[in-house]
Coordinates of C-alpha atoms in Angstrom, one line a residue:
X1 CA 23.7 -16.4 -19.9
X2 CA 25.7 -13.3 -19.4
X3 CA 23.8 -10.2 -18.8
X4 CA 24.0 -7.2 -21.7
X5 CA 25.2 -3.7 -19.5
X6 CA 22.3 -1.5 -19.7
X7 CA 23.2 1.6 -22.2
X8 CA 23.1 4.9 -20.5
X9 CA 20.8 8.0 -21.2
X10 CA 23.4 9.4 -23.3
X11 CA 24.0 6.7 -25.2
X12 CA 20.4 6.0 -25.9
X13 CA 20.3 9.5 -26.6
X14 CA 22.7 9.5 -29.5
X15 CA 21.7 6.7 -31.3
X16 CA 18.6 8.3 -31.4
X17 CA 19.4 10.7 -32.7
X18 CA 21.3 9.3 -35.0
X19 CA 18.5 7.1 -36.2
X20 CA 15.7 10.0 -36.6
X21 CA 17.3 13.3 -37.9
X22 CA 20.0 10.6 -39.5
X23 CA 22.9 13.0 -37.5
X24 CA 26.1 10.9 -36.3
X25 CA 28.3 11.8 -33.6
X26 CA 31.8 10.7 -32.5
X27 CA 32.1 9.9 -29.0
X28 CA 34.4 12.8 -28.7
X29 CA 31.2 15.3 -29.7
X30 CA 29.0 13.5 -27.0
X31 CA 29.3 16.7 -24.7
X32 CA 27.4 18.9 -27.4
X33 CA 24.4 16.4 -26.6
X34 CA 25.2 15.7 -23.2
X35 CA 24.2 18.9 -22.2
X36 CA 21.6 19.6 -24.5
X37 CA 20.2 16.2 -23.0
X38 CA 20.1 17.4 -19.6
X39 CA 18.6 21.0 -21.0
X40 CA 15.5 19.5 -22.6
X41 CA 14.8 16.2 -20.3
X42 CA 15.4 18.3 -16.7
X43 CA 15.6 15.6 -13.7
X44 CA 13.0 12.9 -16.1
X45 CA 16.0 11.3 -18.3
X46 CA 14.0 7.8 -18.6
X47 CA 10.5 9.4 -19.1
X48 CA 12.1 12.0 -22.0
X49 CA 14.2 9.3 -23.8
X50 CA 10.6 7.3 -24.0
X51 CA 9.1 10.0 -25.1
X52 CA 11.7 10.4 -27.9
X53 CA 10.9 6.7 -28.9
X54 CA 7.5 7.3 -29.1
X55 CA 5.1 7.8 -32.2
X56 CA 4.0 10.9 -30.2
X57 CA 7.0 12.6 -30.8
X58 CA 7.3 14.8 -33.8
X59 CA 7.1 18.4 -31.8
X60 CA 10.1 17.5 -29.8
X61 CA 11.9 15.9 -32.8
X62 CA 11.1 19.6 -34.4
X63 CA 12.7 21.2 -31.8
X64 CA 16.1 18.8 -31.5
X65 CA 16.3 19.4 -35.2
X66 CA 16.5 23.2 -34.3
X67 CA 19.1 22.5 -32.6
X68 CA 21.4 20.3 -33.9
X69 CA 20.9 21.4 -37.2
X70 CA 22.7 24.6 -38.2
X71 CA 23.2 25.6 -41.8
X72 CA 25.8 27.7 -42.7
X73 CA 25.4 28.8 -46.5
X74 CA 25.0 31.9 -48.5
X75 CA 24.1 33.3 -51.9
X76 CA 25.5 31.7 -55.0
X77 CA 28.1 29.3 -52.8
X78 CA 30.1 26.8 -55.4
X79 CA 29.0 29.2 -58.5
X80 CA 30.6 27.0 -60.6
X81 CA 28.3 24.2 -59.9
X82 CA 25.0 26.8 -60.2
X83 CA 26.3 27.9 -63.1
X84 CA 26.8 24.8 -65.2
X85 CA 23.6 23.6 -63.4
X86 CA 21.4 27.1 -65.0
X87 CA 23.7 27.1 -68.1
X88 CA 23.5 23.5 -69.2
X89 CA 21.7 20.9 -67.4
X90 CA 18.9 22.4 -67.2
X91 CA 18.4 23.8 -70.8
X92 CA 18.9 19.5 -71.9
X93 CA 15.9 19.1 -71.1
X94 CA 13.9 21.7 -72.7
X95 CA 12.9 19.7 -75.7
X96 CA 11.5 17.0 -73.4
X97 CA 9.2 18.5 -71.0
X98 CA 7.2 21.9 -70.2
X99 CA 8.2 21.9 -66.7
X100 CA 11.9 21.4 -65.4
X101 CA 11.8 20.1 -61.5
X102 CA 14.7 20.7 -59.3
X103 CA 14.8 19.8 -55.5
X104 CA 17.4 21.4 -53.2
X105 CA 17.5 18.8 -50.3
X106 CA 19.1 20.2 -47.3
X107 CA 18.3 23.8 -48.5
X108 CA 18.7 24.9 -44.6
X109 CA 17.7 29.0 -45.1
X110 CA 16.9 28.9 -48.4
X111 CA 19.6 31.1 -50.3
X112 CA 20.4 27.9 -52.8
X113 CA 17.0 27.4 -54.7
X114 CA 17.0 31.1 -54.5
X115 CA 20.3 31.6 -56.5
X116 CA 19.2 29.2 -59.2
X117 CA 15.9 31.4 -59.5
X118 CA 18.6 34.6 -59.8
X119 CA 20.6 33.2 -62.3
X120 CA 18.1 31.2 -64.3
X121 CA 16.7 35.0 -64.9
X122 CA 19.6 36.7 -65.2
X123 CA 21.1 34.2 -67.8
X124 CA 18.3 33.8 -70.1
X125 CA 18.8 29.9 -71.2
X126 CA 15.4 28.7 -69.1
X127 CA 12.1 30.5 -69.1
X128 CA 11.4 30.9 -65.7
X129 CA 7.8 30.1 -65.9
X130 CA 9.1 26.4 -66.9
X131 CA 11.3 26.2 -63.7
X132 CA 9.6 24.6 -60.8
X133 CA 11.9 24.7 -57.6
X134 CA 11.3 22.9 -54.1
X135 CA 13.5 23.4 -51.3
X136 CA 13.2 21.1 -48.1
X137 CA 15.3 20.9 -44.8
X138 CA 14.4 19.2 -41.4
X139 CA 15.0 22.4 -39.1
X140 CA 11.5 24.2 -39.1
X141 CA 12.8 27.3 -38.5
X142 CA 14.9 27.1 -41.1
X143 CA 12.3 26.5 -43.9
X144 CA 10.5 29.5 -41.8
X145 CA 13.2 31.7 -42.4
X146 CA 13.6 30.4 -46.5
X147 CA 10.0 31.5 -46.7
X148 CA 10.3 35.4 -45.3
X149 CA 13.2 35.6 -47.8
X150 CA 15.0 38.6 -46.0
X151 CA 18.7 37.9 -45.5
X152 CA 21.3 39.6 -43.9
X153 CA 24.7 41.3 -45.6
X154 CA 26.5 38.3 -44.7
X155 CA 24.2 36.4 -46.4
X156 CA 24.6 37.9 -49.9
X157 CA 28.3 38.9 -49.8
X158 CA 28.8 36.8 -52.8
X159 CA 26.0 38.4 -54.7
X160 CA 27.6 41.1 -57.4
X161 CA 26.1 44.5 -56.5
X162 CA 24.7 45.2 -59.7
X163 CA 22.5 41.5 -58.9
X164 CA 21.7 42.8 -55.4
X165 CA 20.6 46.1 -56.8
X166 CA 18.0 44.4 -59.2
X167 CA 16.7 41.5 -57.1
X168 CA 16.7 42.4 -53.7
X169 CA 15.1 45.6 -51.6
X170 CA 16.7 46.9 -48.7
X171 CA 14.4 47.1 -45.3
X172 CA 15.0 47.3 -41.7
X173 CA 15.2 43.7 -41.5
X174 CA 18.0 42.6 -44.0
X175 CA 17.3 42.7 -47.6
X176 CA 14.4 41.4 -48.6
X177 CA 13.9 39.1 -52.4
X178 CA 11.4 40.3 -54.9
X179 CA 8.3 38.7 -54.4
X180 CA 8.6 36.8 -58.0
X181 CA 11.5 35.2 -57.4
X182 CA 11.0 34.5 -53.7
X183 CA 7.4 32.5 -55.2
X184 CA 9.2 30.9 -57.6
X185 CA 10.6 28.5 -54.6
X186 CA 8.7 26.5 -52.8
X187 CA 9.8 25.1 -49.3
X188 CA 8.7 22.0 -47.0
X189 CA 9.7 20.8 -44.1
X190 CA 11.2 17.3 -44.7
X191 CA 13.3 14.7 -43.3
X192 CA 15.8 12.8 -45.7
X193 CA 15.4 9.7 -43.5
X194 CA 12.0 9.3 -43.9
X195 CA 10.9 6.6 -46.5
X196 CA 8.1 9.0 -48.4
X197 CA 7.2 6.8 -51.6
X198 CA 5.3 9.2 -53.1
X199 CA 7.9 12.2 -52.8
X200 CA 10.8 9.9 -54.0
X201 CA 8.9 8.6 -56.8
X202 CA 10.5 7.7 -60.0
X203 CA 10.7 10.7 -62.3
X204 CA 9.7 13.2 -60.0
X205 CA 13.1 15.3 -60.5
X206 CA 15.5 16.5 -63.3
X207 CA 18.2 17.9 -61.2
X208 CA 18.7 17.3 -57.2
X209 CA 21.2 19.5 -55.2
X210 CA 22.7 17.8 -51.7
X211 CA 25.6 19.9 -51.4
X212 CA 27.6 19.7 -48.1
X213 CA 24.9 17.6 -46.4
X214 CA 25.6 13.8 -46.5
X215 CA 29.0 15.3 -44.8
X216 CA 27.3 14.5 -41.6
X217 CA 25.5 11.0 -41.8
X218 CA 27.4 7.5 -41.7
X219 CA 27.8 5.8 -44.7
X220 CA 24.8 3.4 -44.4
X221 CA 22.1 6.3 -43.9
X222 CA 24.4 7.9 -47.5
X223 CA 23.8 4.8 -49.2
X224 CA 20.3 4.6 -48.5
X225 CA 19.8 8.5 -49.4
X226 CA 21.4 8.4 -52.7
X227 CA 18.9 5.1 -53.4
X228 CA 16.8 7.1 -52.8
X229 CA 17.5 10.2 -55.1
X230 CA 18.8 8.0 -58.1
X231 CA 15.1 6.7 -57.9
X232 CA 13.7 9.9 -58.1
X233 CA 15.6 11.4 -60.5
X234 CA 14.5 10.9 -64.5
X235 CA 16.3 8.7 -66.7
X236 CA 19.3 11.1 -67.2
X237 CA 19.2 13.0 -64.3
X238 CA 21.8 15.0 -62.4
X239 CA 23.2 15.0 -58.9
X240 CA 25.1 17.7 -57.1
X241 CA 27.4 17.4 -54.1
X242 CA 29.6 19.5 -52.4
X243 CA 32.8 19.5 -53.4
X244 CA 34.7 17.6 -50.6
X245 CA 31.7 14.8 -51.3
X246 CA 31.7 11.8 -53.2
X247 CA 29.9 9.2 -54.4
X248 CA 33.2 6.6 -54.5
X249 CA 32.1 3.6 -52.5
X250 CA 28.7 4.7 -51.8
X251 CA 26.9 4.2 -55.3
X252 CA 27.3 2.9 -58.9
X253 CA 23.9 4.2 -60.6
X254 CA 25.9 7.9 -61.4
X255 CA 28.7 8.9 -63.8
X256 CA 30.9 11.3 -63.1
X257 CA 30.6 14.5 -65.3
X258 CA 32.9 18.2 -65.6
X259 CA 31.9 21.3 -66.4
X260 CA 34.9 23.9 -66.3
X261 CA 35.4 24.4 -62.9
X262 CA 32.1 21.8 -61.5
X263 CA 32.1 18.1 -61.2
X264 CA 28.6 16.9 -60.4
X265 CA 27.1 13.6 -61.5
X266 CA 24.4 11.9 -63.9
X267 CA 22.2 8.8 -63.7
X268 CA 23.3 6.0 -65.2
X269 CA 21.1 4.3 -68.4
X270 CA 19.7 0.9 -67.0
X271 CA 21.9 -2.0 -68.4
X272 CA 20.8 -4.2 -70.1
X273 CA 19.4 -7.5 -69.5
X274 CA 21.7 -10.4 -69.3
X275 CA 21.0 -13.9 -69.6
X276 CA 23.5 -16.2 -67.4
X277 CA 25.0 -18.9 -68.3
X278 CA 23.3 -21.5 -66.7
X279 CA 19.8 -19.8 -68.0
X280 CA 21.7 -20.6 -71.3
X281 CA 22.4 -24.2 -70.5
X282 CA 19.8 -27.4 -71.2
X283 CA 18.3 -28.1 -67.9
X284 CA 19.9 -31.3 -67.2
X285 CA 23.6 -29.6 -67.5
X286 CA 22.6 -26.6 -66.2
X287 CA 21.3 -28.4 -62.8
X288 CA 24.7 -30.0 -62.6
X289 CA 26.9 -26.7 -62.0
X290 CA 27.6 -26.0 -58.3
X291 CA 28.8 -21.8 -58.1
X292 CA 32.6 -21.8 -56.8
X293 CA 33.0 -20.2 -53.8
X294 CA 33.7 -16.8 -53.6
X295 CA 37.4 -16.1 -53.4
X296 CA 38.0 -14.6 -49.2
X297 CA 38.6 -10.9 -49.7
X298 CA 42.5 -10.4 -48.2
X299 CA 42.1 -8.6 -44.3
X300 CA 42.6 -5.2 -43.9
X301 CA 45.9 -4.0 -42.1
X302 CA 45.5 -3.0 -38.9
X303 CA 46.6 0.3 -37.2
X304 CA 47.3 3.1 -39.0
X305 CA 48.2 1.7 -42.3
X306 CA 44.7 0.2 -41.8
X307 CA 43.0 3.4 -41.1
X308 CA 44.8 4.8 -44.3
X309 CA 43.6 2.7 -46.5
X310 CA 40.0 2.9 -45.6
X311 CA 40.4 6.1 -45.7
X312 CA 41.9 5.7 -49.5
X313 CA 38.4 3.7 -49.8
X314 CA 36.4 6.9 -48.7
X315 CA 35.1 4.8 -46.0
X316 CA 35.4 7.7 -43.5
X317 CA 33.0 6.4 -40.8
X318 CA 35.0 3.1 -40.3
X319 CA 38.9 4.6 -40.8
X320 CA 37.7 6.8 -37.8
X321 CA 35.8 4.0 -36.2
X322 CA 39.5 2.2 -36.3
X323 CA 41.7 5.1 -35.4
X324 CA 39.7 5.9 -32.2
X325 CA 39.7 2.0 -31.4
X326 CA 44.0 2.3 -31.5
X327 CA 46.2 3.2 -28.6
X328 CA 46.8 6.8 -28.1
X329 CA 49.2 7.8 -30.9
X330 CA 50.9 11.5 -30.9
X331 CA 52.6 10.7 -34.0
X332 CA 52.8 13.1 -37.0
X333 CA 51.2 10.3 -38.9
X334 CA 48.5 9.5 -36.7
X335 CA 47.6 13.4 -36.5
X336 CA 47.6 14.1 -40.0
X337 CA 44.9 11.0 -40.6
X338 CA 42.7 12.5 -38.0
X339 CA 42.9 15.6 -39.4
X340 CA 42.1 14.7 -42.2
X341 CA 39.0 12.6 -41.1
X342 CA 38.2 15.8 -39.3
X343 CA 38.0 17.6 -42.8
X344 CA 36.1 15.0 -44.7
X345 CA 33.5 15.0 -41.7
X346 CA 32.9 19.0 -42.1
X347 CA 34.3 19.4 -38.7
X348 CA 37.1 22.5 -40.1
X349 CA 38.2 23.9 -37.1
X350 CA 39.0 20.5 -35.8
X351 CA 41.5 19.7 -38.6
X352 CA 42.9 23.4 -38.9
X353 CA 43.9 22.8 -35.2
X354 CA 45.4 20.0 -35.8
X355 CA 46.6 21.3 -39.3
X356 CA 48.6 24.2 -37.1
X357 CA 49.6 21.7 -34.6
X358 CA 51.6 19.7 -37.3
X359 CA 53.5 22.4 -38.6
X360 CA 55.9 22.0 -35.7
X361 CA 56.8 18.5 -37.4
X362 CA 59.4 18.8 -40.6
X363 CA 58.2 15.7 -41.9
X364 CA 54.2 16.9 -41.9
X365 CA 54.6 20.7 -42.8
X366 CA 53.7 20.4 -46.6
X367 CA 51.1 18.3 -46.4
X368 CA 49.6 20.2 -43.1
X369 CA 49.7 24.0 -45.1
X370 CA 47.9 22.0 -47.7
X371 CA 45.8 20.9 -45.5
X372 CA 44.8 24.4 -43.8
X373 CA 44.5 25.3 -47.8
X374 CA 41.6 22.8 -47.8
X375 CA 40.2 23.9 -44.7
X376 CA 40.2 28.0 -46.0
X377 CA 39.1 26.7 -49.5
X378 CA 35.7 24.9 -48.1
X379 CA 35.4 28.3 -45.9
X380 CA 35.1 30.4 -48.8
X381 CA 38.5 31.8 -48.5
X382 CA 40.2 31.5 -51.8
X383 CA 42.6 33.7 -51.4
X384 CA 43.9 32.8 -48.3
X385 CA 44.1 29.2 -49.3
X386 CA 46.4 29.9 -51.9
X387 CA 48.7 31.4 -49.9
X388 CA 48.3 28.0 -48.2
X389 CA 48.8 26.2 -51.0
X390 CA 51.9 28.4 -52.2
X391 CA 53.5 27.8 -48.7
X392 CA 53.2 24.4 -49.0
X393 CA 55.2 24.3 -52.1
X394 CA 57.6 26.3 -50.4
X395 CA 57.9 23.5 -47.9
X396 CA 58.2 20.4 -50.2
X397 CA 58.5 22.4 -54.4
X398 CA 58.0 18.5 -55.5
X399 CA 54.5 18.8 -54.0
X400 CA 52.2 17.7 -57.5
X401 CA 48.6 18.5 -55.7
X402 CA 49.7 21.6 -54.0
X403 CA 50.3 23.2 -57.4
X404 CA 47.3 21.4 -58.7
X405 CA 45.0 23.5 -56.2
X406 CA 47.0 26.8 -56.3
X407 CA 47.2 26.3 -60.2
X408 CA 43.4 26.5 -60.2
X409 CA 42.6 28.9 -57.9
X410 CA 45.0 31.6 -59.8
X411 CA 43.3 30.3 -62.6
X412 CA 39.7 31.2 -61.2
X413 CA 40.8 34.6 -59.7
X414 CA 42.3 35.9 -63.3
X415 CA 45.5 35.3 -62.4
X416 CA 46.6 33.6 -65.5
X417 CA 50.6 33.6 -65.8
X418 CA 50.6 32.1 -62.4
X419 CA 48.0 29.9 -63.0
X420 CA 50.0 28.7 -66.4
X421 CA 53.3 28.3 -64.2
X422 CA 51.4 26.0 -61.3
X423 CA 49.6 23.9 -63.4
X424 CA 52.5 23.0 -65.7
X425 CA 54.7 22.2 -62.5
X426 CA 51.6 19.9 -61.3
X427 CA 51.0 17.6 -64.2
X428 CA 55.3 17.3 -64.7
X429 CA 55.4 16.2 -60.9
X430 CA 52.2 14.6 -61.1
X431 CA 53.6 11.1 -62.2
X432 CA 56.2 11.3 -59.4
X433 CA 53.1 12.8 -57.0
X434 CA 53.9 10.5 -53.3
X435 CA 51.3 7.6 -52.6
X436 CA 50.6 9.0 -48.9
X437 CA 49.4 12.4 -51.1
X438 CA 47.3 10.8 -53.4
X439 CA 45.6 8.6 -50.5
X440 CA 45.0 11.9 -48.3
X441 CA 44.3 13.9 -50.3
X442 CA 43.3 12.8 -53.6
X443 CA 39.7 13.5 -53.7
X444 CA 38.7 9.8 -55.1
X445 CA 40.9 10.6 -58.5
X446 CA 43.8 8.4 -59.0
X447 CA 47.1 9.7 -60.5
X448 CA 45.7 9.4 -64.1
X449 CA 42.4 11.6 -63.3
X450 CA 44.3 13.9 -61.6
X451 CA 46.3 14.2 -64.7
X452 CA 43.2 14.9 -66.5
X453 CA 42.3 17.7 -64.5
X454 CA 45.2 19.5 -64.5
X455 CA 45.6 18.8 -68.2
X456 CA 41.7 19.8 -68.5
X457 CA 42.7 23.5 -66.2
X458 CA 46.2 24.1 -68.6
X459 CA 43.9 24.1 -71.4
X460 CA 41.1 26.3 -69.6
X461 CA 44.3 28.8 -69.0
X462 CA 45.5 28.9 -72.9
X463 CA 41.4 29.5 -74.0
X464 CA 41.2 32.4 -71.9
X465 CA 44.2 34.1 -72.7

């Protein structure tokens, strides 16, 4: 028998990570733990990394999760999502229960739950005395800094003045949430990994928020989340993602749901119960039907073509899996599927380097301004991605989605005759919209849903004016 190569610290390290805070890592962002590695386990590697797998654990595991976990968010972030979530999810249920319970998972420094407090009181359609709201992250000094409540300009730069002015008080600190809303949230430290019957039992939430979160964990530890939360959920109840997340490929117990500018998702009823067709059959004939085999699914291409189509799938963790495992490539194609893999994993500055890199290429320069559009848009830059977007079009005026995008965010800024005149060019070009664009960069629509939308923000334009 041939002897297994022992795996090294590092490698040890990682996948141990990766199994306890649920955190994966591409070989190429092994330095960020190589170091930290050799910061917390000083010349005793072996003894640490024992330590790590030991029950006896959970301080360190605290502080890792310190580390490696780093929240960036902010007050009323997505308000389009909050706002169909205060406006009318939550009001549906009224008429069925006395308490509504909403769980923010991955609530880092607490501004989320917060802003549903704010705008739950400041647009009237829930009591807040029915509104119970639990925030929980693994990074303890996170939930430490959710419960002090006192946040920074930064922090509240989407907050409109007058809102600021009413709900927040300004000390030496930061400014600091009235004491009502800040007790209207409760926060625990919690891992999303951890089994925890009783927290994830059946019916213990009407709404869950993981919003730019799942970005970061393969797509088994997803799968197993999500289980998770469509358990917990009521019949009926809602999910929200971020908006570069999807369930595509990952689970089949949601439905797909838009609110103006929001799409979030709701819990399938149970179906029904079938009876087969042999537990039709008399026993005798029944016993006498052998299953056909299962047709062999058709391999997947290899190299790039490969990647791209896994990548069409949404199965991010294995097209990136596959492009690492192919031969150096410094192609424009091969660049513009890792920066795009770069995007769907959260990592942004990644794929606007890459993004700027590909400009240089004639062939890439549309889809690589849309691209840096993307990566401005997830930022909370708006305006700048539209001037993305815009030069885009410039590049390649046939470009369906590029309008698409720019048509919606003129439409969200006010900006209504140029919304009208982008949004009419996208769903003329959108049945002539390039394969290659719809894979990259389709979002999980196909042509005809992307049709829908652009239909469903043409008609948002004509209501307004």
């Amino acid at each position: 028998m041939i002897a297994t190569p022992a795996r090294t610290p590092l490698v040890r390290f990682v996948a141990l990570v990766e199994q306890r805070l649920g955190l994966h890592y591409e070989q190429g962002q092994w330095g960020e733990l190589e170091t930290l590695l050799a910061e917390r386990a000083g010349a005793g590697v072996e003894r640490y990394l024992e330590q790590l797998a030991s029950p006896s654990s959970q301080a360190e595991w605290k502080a890792l999760a310190e580390r490696l976990t780093v929240g960036e968010t902010y007050f009323l972030r997505h308000p389009a999502q909050l706002e169909t979530l205060v406006d009318q999810v939550l009001p549906s249920f009224l008429s069925q229960t006395s308490t509504i319970r909403v769980l923010c998972a991955g609530c880092s420094t607490g501004e989320e739950p917060y802003s549903i407090a704010l705008l739950a009181r400041e647009r009237g359609r829930v009591d807040a005395s029915r509104l119970r709201l639990l925030g929980i992250d693994v990074n303890p000094r996170a939930i430490a800094h959710a419960r002090r409540a006192c946040y920074s300009p930064w922090s509240l730069r989407a907050v409109p003045s007058a809102m600021r002015q009413q709900w927040f008080q300004r000390t030496p600190e930061g400014f600091a949430l009235q004491p009502k809303v800040r007790d209207q949230v409760i926060f625990e430290e919690r891992n999303l990994l951890e089994e925890a019957s009783a927290f994830w039992a059946p019916g213990s939430f009407h709404a869950i928020l993981c919003r730019n979160v799942i970005l970061y964990f393969p797509q088994d530890v997803i799968r197993r989340i999500i289980a998770r939360m469509a358990q917990a959920l009521v019949p009926g109840g809602y999910l929200f993602m971020g908006p570069s997340e999807t369930l595509r490929g990952i689970s089949e117990e949601f439905e797909l749901l838009r609110g103006g500018d929001a799409f979030y998702y709701r819990l399938k009823p149970p179906a029904p119960p079938t009876v087969s067709v042999a537990q039709a059959m008399p026993a005798p004939e029944a016993a006498q039907r052998v299953a056909a085999p299962a047709p062999t699914p058709p391999p997947a291409p290899d190299g790039l073509e490969g990647v791209l189509q896994l990548l069409e799938a949404e199965r991010y963790t294995d097209a990136w899996a596959l492009l690492e495992s192919l031969p150096q490539d410094p192609s424009p194609k091969s660049l513009l599927l890792r920066a795009v893999l770069h995007l769907h994993a959260g990592r942004l500055s990644q794929a606007e380097q890459l993004g700027r890199q590909l400009l240089s290429a004639s062939a890439t320069e549309a889809p690589a301004y849309y691209l840096l559009g993307l990566c401005l848009e997830q930022s909370g830059d708006e305006a700048g991605a539209r001037g993305r977007y815009a030069a885009s079009v410039r590049a390649e005026p046939t470009f369906a989605l590029a309008h698409l995008r720019a048509g919606s965010l003129a439409r969200r800024a006010g900006d209504m005759v140029d919304a009208r005149v982008a949004l009419r060019m996208a769903v003329s070009l959108l049945p002539q919209e390039k394969p290659l664009h719809l894979s990259l960069f389709g979002g999980g629509f196909g042509r005809h849903g992307l049709m829908q939308v652009g239909l469903q923000e043409l008609q948002a334009c004509t209501e307004v004016s």
